[in-house]
XYZ file of C-alpha atoms in Angstrom:
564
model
C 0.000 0.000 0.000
C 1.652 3.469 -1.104
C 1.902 6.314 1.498
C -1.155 8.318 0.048
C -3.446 5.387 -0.407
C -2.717 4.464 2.826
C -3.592 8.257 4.341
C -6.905 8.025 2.177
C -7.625 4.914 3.855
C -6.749 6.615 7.205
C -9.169 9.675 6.199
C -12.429 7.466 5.139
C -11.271 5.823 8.899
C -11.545 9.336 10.595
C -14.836 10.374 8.857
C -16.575 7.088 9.494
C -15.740 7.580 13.074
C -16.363 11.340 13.238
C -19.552 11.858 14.920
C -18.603 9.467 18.152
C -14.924 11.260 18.564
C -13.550 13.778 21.077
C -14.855 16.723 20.830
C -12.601 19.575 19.766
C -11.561 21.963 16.772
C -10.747 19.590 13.781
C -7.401 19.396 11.822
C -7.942 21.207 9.121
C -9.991 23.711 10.604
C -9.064 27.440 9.783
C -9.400 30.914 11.594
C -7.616 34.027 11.629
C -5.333 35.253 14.153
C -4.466 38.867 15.956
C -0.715 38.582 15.739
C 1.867 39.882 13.450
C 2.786 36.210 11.792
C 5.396 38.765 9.484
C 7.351 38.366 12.736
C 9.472 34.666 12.449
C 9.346 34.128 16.291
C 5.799 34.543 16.470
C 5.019 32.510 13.379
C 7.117 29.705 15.045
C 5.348 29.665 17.978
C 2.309 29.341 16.652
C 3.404 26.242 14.820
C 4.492 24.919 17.765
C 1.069 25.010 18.934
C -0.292 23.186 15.773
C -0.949 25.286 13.568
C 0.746 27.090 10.181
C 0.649 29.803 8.124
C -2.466 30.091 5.179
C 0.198 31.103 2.701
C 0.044 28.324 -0.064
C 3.109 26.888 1.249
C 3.881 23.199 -0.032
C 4.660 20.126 2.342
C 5.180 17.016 2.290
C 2.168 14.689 3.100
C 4.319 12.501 5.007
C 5.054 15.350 7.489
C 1.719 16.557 8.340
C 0.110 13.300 7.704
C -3.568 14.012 9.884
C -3.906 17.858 8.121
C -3.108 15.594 4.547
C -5.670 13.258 5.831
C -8.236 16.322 6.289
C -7.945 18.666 3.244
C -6.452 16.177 0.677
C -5.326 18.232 -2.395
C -7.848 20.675 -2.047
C -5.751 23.597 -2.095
C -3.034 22.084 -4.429
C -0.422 19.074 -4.485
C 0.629 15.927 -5.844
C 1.072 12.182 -4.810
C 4.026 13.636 -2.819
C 3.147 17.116 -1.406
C 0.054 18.791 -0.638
C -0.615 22.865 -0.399
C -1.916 24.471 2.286
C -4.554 27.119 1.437
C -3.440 30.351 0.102
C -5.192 33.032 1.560
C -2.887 36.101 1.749
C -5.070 38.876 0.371
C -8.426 36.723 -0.327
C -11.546 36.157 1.630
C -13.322 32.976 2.355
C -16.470 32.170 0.861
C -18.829 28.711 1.648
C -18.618 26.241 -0.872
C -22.112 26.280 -2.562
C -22.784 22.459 -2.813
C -26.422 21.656 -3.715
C -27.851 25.342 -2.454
C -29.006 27.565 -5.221
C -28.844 31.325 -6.182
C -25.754 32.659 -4.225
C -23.260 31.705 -6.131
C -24.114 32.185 -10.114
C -20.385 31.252 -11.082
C -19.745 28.374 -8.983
C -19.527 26.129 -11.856
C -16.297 28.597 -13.420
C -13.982 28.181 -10.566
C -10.755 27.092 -11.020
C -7.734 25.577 -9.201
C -6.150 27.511 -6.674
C -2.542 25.665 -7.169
C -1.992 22.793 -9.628
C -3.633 20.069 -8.528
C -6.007 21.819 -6.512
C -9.980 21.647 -7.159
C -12.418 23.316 -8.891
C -15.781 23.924 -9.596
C -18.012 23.883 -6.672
C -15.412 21.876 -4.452
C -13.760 23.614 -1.331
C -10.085 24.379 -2.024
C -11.464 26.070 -5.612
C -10.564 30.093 -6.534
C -12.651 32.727 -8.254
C -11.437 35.702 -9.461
C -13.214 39.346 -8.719
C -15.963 40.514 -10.568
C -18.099 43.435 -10.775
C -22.037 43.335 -11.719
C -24.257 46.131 -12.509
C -25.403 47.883 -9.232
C -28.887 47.649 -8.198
C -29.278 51.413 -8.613
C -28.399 51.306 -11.932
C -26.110 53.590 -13.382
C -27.494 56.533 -15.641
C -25.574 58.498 -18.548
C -26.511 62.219 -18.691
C -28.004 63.026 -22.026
C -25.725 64.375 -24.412
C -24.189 64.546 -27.607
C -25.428 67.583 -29.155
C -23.449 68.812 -32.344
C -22.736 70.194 -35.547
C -21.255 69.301 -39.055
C -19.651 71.474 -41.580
C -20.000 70.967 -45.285
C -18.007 71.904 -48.528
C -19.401 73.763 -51.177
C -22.862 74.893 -50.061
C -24.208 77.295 -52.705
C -25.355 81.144 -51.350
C -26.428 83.594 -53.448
C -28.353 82.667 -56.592
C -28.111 84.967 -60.026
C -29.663 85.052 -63.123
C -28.345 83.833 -66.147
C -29.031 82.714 -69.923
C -30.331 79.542 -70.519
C -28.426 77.503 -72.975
C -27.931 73.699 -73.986
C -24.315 73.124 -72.906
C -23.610 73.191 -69.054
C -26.133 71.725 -66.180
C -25.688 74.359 -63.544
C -27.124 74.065 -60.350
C -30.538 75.740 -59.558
C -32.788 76.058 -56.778
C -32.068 76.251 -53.044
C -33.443 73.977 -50.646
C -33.123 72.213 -47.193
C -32.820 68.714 -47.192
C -31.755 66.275 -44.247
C -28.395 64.358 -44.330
C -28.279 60.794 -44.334
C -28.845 58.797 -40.699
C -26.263 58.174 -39.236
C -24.020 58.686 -35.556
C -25.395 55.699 -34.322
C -22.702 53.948 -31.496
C -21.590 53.131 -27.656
C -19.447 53.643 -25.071
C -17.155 51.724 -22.643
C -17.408 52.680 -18.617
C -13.581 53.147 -17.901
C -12.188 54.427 -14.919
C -12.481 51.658 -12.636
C -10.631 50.727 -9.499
C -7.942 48.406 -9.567
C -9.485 45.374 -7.919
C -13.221 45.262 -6.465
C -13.175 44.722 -2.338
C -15.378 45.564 0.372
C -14.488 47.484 3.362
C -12.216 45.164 5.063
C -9.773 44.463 8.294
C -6.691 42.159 7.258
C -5.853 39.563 9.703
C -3.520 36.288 9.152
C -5.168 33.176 7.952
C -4.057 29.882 9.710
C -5.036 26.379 9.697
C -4.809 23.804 12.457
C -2.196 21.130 11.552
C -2.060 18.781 14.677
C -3.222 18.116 18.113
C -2.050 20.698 20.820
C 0.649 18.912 22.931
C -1.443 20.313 26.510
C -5.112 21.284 25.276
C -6.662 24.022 26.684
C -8.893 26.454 27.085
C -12.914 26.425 26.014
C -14.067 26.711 22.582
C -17.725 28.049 22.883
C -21.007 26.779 21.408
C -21.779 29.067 18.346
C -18.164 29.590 17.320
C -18.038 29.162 13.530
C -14.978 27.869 12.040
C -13.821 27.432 8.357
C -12.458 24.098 7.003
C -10.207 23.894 4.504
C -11.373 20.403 2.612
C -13.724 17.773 1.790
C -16.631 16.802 4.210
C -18.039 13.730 3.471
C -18.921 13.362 7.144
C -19.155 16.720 10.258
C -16.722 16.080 12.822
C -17.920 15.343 16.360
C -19.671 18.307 17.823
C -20.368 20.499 14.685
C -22.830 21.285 12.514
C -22.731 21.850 9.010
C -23.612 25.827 8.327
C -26.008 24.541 5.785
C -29.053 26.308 7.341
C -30.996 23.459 8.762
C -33.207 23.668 12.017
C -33.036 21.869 15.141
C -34.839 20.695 17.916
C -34.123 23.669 20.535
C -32.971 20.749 22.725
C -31.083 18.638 20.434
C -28.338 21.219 20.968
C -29.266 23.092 23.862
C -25.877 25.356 24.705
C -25.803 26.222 20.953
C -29.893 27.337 21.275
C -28.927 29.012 24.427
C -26.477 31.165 22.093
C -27.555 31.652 18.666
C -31.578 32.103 19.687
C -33.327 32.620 16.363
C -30.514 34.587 14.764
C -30.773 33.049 11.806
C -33.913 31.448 11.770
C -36.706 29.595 13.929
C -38.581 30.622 16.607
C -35.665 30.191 19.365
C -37.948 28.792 21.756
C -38.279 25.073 20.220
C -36.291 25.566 17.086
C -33.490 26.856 15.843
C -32.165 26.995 12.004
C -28.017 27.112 12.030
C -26.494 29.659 9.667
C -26.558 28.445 5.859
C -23.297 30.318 4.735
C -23.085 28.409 1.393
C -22.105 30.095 -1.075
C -21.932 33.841 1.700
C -19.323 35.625 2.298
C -19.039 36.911 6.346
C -19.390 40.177 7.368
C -18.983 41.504 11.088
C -22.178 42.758 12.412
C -22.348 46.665 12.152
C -23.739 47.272 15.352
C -24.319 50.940 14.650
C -21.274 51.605 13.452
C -22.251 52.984 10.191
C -19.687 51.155 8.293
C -22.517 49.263 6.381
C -24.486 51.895 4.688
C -27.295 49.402 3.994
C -27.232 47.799 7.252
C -31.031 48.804 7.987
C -32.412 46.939 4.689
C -31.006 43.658 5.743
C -33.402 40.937 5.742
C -33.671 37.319 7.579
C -31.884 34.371 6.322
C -34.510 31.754 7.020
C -38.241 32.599 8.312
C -38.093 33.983 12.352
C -34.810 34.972 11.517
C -33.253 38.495 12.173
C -33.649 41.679 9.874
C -31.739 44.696 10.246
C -28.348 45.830 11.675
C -28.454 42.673 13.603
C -26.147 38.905 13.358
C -27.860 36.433 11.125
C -29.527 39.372 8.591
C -28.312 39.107 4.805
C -28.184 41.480 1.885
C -27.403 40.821 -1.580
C -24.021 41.939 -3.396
C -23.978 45.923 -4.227
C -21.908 48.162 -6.341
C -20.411 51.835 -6.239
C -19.407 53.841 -8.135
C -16.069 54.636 -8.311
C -14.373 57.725 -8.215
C -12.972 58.130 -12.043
C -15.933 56.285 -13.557
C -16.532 57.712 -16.878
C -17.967 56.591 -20.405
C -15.179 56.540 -23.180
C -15.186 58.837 -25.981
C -16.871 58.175 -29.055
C -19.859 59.424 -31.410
C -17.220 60.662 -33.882
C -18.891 60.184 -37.709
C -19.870 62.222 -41.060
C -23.010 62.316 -43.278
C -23.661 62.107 -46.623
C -25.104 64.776 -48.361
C -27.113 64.509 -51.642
C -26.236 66.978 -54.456
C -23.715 69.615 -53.052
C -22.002 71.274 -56.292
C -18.284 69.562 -57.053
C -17.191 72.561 -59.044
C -17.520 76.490 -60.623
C -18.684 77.366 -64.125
C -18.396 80.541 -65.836
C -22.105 81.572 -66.918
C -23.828 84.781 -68.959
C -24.671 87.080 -66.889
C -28.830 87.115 -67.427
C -31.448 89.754 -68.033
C -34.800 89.099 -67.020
C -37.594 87.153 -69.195
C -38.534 83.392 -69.447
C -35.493 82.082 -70.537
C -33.179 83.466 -67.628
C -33.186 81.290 -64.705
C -31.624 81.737 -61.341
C -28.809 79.442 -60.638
C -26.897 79.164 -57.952
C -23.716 80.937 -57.243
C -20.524 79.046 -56.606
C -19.127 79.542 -52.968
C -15.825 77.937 -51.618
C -16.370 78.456 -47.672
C -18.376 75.357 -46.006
C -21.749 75.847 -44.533
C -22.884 74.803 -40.963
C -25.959 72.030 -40.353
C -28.055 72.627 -37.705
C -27.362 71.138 -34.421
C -28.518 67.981 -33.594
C -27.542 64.100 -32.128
C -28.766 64.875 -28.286
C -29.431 61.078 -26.935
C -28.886 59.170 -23.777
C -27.865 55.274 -23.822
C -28.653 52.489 -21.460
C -26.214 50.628 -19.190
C -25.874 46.732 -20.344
C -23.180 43.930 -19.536
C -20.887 43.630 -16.248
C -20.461 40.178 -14.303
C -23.160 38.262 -12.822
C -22.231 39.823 -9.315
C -19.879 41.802 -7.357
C -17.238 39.952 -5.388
C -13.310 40.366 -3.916
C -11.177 37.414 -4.995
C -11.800 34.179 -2.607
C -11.313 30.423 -1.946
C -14.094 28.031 -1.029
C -13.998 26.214 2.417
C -16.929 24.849 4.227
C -18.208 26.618 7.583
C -19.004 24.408 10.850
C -20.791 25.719 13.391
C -19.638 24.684 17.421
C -22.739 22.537 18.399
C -21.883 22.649 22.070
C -19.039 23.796 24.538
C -15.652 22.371 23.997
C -13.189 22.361 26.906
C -9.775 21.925 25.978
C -10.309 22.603 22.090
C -9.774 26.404 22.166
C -7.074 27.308 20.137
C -4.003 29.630 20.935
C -4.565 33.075 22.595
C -4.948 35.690 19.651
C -7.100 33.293 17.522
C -10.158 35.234 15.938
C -13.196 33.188 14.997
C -16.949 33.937 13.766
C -19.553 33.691 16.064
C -23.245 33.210 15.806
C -24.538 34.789 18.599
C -24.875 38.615 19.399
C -22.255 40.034 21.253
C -24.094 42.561 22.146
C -25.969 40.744 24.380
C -25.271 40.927 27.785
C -25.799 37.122 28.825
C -23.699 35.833 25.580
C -21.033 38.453 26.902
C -20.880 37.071 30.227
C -20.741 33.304 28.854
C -18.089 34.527 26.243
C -15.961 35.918 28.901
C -15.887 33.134 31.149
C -14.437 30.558 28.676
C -11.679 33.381 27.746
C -13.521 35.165 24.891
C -13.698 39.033 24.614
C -15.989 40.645 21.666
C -13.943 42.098 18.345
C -15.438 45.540 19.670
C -12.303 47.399 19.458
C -12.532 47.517 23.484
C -10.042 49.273 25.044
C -8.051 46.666 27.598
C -5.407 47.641 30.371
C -1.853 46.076 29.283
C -0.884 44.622 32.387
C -4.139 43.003 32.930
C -4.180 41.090 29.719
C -0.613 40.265 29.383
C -0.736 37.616 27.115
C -3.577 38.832 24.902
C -1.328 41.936 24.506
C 2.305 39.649 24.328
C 0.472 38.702 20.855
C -1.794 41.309 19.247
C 0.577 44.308 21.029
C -1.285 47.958 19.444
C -1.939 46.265 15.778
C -5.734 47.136 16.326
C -4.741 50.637 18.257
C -4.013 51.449 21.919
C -2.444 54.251 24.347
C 0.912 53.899 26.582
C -0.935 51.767 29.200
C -3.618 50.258 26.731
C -4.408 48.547 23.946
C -7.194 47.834 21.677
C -9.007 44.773 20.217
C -9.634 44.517 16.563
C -12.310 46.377 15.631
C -14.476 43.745 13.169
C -17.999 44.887 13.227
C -19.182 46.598 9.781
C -16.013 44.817 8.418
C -15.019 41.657 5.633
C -12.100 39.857 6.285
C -9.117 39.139 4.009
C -5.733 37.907 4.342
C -3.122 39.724 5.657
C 0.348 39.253 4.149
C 0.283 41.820 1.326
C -0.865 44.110 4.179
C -0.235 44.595 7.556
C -2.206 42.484 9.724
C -4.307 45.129 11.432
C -5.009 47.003 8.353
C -8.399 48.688 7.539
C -9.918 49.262 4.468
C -12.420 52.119 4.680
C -13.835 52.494 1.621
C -15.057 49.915 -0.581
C -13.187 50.021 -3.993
C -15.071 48.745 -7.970
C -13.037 46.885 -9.865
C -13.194 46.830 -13.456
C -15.177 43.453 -14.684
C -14.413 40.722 -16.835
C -17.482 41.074 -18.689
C -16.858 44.622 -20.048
C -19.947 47.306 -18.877
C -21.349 49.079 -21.968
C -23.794 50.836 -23.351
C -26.585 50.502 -25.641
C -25.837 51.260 -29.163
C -27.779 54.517 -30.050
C -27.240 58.671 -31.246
C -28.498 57.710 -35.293
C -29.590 61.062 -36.078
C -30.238 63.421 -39.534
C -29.147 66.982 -39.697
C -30.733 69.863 -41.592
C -28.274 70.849 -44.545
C -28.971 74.384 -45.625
C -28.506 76.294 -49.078
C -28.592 72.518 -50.889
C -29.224 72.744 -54.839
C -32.877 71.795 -55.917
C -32.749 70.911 -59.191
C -30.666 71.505 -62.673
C -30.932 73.390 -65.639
C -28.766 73.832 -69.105
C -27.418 77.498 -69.411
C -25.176 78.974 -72.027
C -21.548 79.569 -70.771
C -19.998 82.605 -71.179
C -17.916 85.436 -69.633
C -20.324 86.760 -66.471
C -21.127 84.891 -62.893
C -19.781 82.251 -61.558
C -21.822 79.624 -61.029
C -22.089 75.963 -59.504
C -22.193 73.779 -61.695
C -24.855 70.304 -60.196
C -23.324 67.410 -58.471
C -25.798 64.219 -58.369
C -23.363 62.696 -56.321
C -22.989 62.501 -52.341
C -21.027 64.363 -50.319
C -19.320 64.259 -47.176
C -19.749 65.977 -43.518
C -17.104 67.012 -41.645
C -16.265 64.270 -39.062
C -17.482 65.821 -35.346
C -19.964 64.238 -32.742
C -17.382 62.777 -30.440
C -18.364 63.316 -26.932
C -18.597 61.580 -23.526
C -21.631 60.941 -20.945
C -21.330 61.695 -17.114
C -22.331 58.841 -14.903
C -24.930 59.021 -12.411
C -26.264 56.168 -9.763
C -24.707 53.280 -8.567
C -24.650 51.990 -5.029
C -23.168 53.039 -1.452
C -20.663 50.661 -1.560
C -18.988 47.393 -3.319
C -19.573 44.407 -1.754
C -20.142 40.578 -2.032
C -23.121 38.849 -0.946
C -22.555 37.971 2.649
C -24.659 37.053 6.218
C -23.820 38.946 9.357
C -22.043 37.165 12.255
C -19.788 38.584 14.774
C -16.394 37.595 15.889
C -14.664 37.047 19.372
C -10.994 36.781 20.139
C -9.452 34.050 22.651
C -7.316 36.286 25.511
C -6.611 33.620 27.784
């Protein structure tokens, strides 16, 4: 039996005997830590503890056999070596699996690393994208303009008539050809589309702890970075089902009806397939739409509150503009092509007036005002993220909490004065961006030091609510992202094709008549051919509309930090 057959056997082993094991966070399992993991001592001593860095790093299977066992080549690998996931400067999003209509590109992901999955497997990546807001961007009406044209006759004179030149008689307005018709190209977009967002390291739970410790609460949420073909012991799947309030009665106790039920006899658990997380505003303001939130499952809550949902959005950014086009000509029927030299006339029925020759170019009227439609963009607004699946704690865990520093989800409200209590006791503090006293919290502070803020004798927690989170690395963990930035999409956003218009071409010769050349006016002489405009009409629209911010579709939870 080869090494990785024998660590697949292993693996069905493990998930067959899932729900009757110990109780604890799985290998495999990830969350995001408070620390600077930039610094080498730091990011050692977290490994000691079990756990390494989400940075796409390679190992060798034989290694780090149990997280192998867990996530497989999710994330990338071969027979040999597997990858870990990378998330430096991604977010996580639930793998869709057999839920329907928040994730209309599951079915394009690709492979975050070769070897990695895709499709609607955990381990897969999608690239940004940027839809159409839902306020739906406007062009002002313009395009207003002007043509010039050669040759356009003025003054008419009498002259002769005759049988040898057809000279141009008559003077009319007629309309040009259609024409002008076109669209334009939004430019001006962002360089990547990404919600208001904290950065925080990724990591992922590689072994045991050595001396467990600690309590990992009911209602903590957790990522997992592969394949579930069975929940470990004491989890739920986030997959929205309900329960029997006393099926899981510390988890009831904490998430109430949050995100579904009644909370008295049932309870649905979050169903983040295919969501992105947010942190709770909690009247923060940093989610400008945090009041037209509405309940993931029936009973559940609305509002500025954990468990409410809204839909992807999308701003307008700063340089948005239309690109310049509109630029054409007309044809024009019968200008004269050249001059004749004509007898001057008297008056009686055989002098006609003709048209004299004139070699300045005439003005059309203005014309071409229109307004276009907005059409194409993606099929919905998103930063760039991997799949994993979300577990929710089922019940209190002692010994299972991981190291001090570690920031998880959480499905109940922090704001809640019993869940606070509860939280505290197991070693839990709200991401609240509560001011703490050094001294008191020594080894909270030994880790997360003033990344989130602080004063000479203080120091802040992060600061999560309102807020997505990515992966630090690129950026310093600690770093906030105030305003939400629009990338430009795959799918280019255009407009409607439209702007055919006529203009009104003045002094234009009627009709023709034969005259008898001689010394006297001169004339112009008939053209039955078409002529050309000038080329002008080239012009840009100002954009209107668009939403309050960029964002991905995404269910509110709130996060906690472990401080002892």
């Amino acid at each position: 039996m080869t090494f990785v057959s024998s660590i697949k056997t292993k693996r069905d082993m493990i998930f067959q005997n899932a729900t009757t094991g110990s109780r604890e966070l799985p290998i495999g399992a990830i969350t995001t830590f408070g620390g600077d993991l930039s610094n080498s001592d730091q990011l050692q001593a977290l490994k000691a503890e079990g756990w390494l860095l989400c940075d796409g790093s390679a190992y060798p299977a034989s290694v780090y056999p149990e997280l192998y066992t867990a996530i497989g080549n999710a994330h990338g690998g071969d027979e040999t070596y597997f990858n870990v996931p990378d998330l430096i400067g991604r977010f996580l999003r639930g793998t869709l699996h057999n839920a329907k209509g928040t994730d209309p590109d599951a079915k394009n992901r690709v492979a975050a690393a070769p070897g990695g999955a895709s499709g609607n497997q955990t381990g897969s990546l999608q690239k940004t994208a940027t839809g159409l807001p839902a306020s739906l961007w406007s062009l002002s009406i313009t395009g207003a303009h002007s043509h010039t044209c050669g040759r356009l006759t003025a003054n008419m004179h009498r002259a002769w008539s005759g049988a040898t030149h057809d000279m141009a008689r008559g003077n009319q307005t007629i309309a040009t050809e259609p024409a002008g018709a076109h669209y334009h190209t939004l430019t001006g977009f962002d360089n990547v589309t990404l919600p208001v967002n904290v950065a925080l390291y990724f990591v992922i739970k590689c072994r045991a702890p050595q001396v467990p410790a600690g309590i990992l609460p009911a209602g903590t949420i957790t990522a997992f970075g592969g394949p579930l073909p069975v929940i470990p012991a004491g989890w739920l799947h986030c997959d929205g089902k309900p329960y029997a309030y006393t099926d899981h009665p510390a988890l009831s106790d904490t998430i109430l009806g949050n995100f579904g039920g009644d909370g008295l006899k049932v309870i649905n658990v979050p169903d983040l397939r295919g969501y992105f997380l947010r942190g709770t505003s909690h009247l923060t303001n940093r989610d400008p739409d945090a009041d037209t939130r509405h309940a993931l499952h029936k009973g559940g809550n609305t509002g500025d509150n954990i468990g409410s949902v809204e839909y992807y959005a999308t701003a307008s950014p700063p340089g948005i503009s239309t690109t310049v086009a509109g630029a054409h000509t007309h044809q024009v029927e019968s200008v004269p092509v050249s001059s004749h030299t004509a007898a001057k006339g008297a008056t009686g029925f055989i002098a006609y007036n003709c048209i004299a020759w004139i070699d300045d170019r005439g003005q059309t009227n203005t014309a071409g005002e229109h307004l276009h439609t907005i059409t194409g963009g993606d099929l919905e607004t998103r930063p760039e993220n991997i799949y994993t699946d979300f577990l929710i704690a089922g019940e209190d865990m002692p010994g299972a909490a991981p190291p001090i520093g570690t920031i998880m989800p959480f499905g109940g409200d922090i704001t809640d004065r019993d869940v606070q209590i509860k939280l505290q006791a197991a070693g839990w503090f709200p991401c609240d961006g509560s001011s703490l006293r050094r001294h008191t919290y020594r080894e909270l502070f030994d880790v997360i030091g003033t990344h989130f803020g602080g004063a000479p004798l203080t120091f802040a927690l992060p600061d999560l609510r309102g807020y997505f989170v990515t992966g630090a690395g690129k950026l310093k963990v600690g770093t906030i992202q105030v305003i939400s930035t629009t990338g430009r999409p795959a799918n280019p956003i255009t407009t409607t094709t439209n702007g055919k218009h006529t203009h009104a071409i003045y002094r234009v010769p009627a009709e023709r008549h034969a005259i008898d050349p001689a010394e006297g006016w001169e004339l112009a002489v008939f053209n039955g051919e078409e002529s050309a405009t000038s080329e002008d009409g080239e012009h840009t629209h100002e954009v209107a509309g668009g939403d309050r911010e960029s964002r991905p579709i995404n269910v509110n939870v709130d996060y906690i930090i472990r401080y002892r």
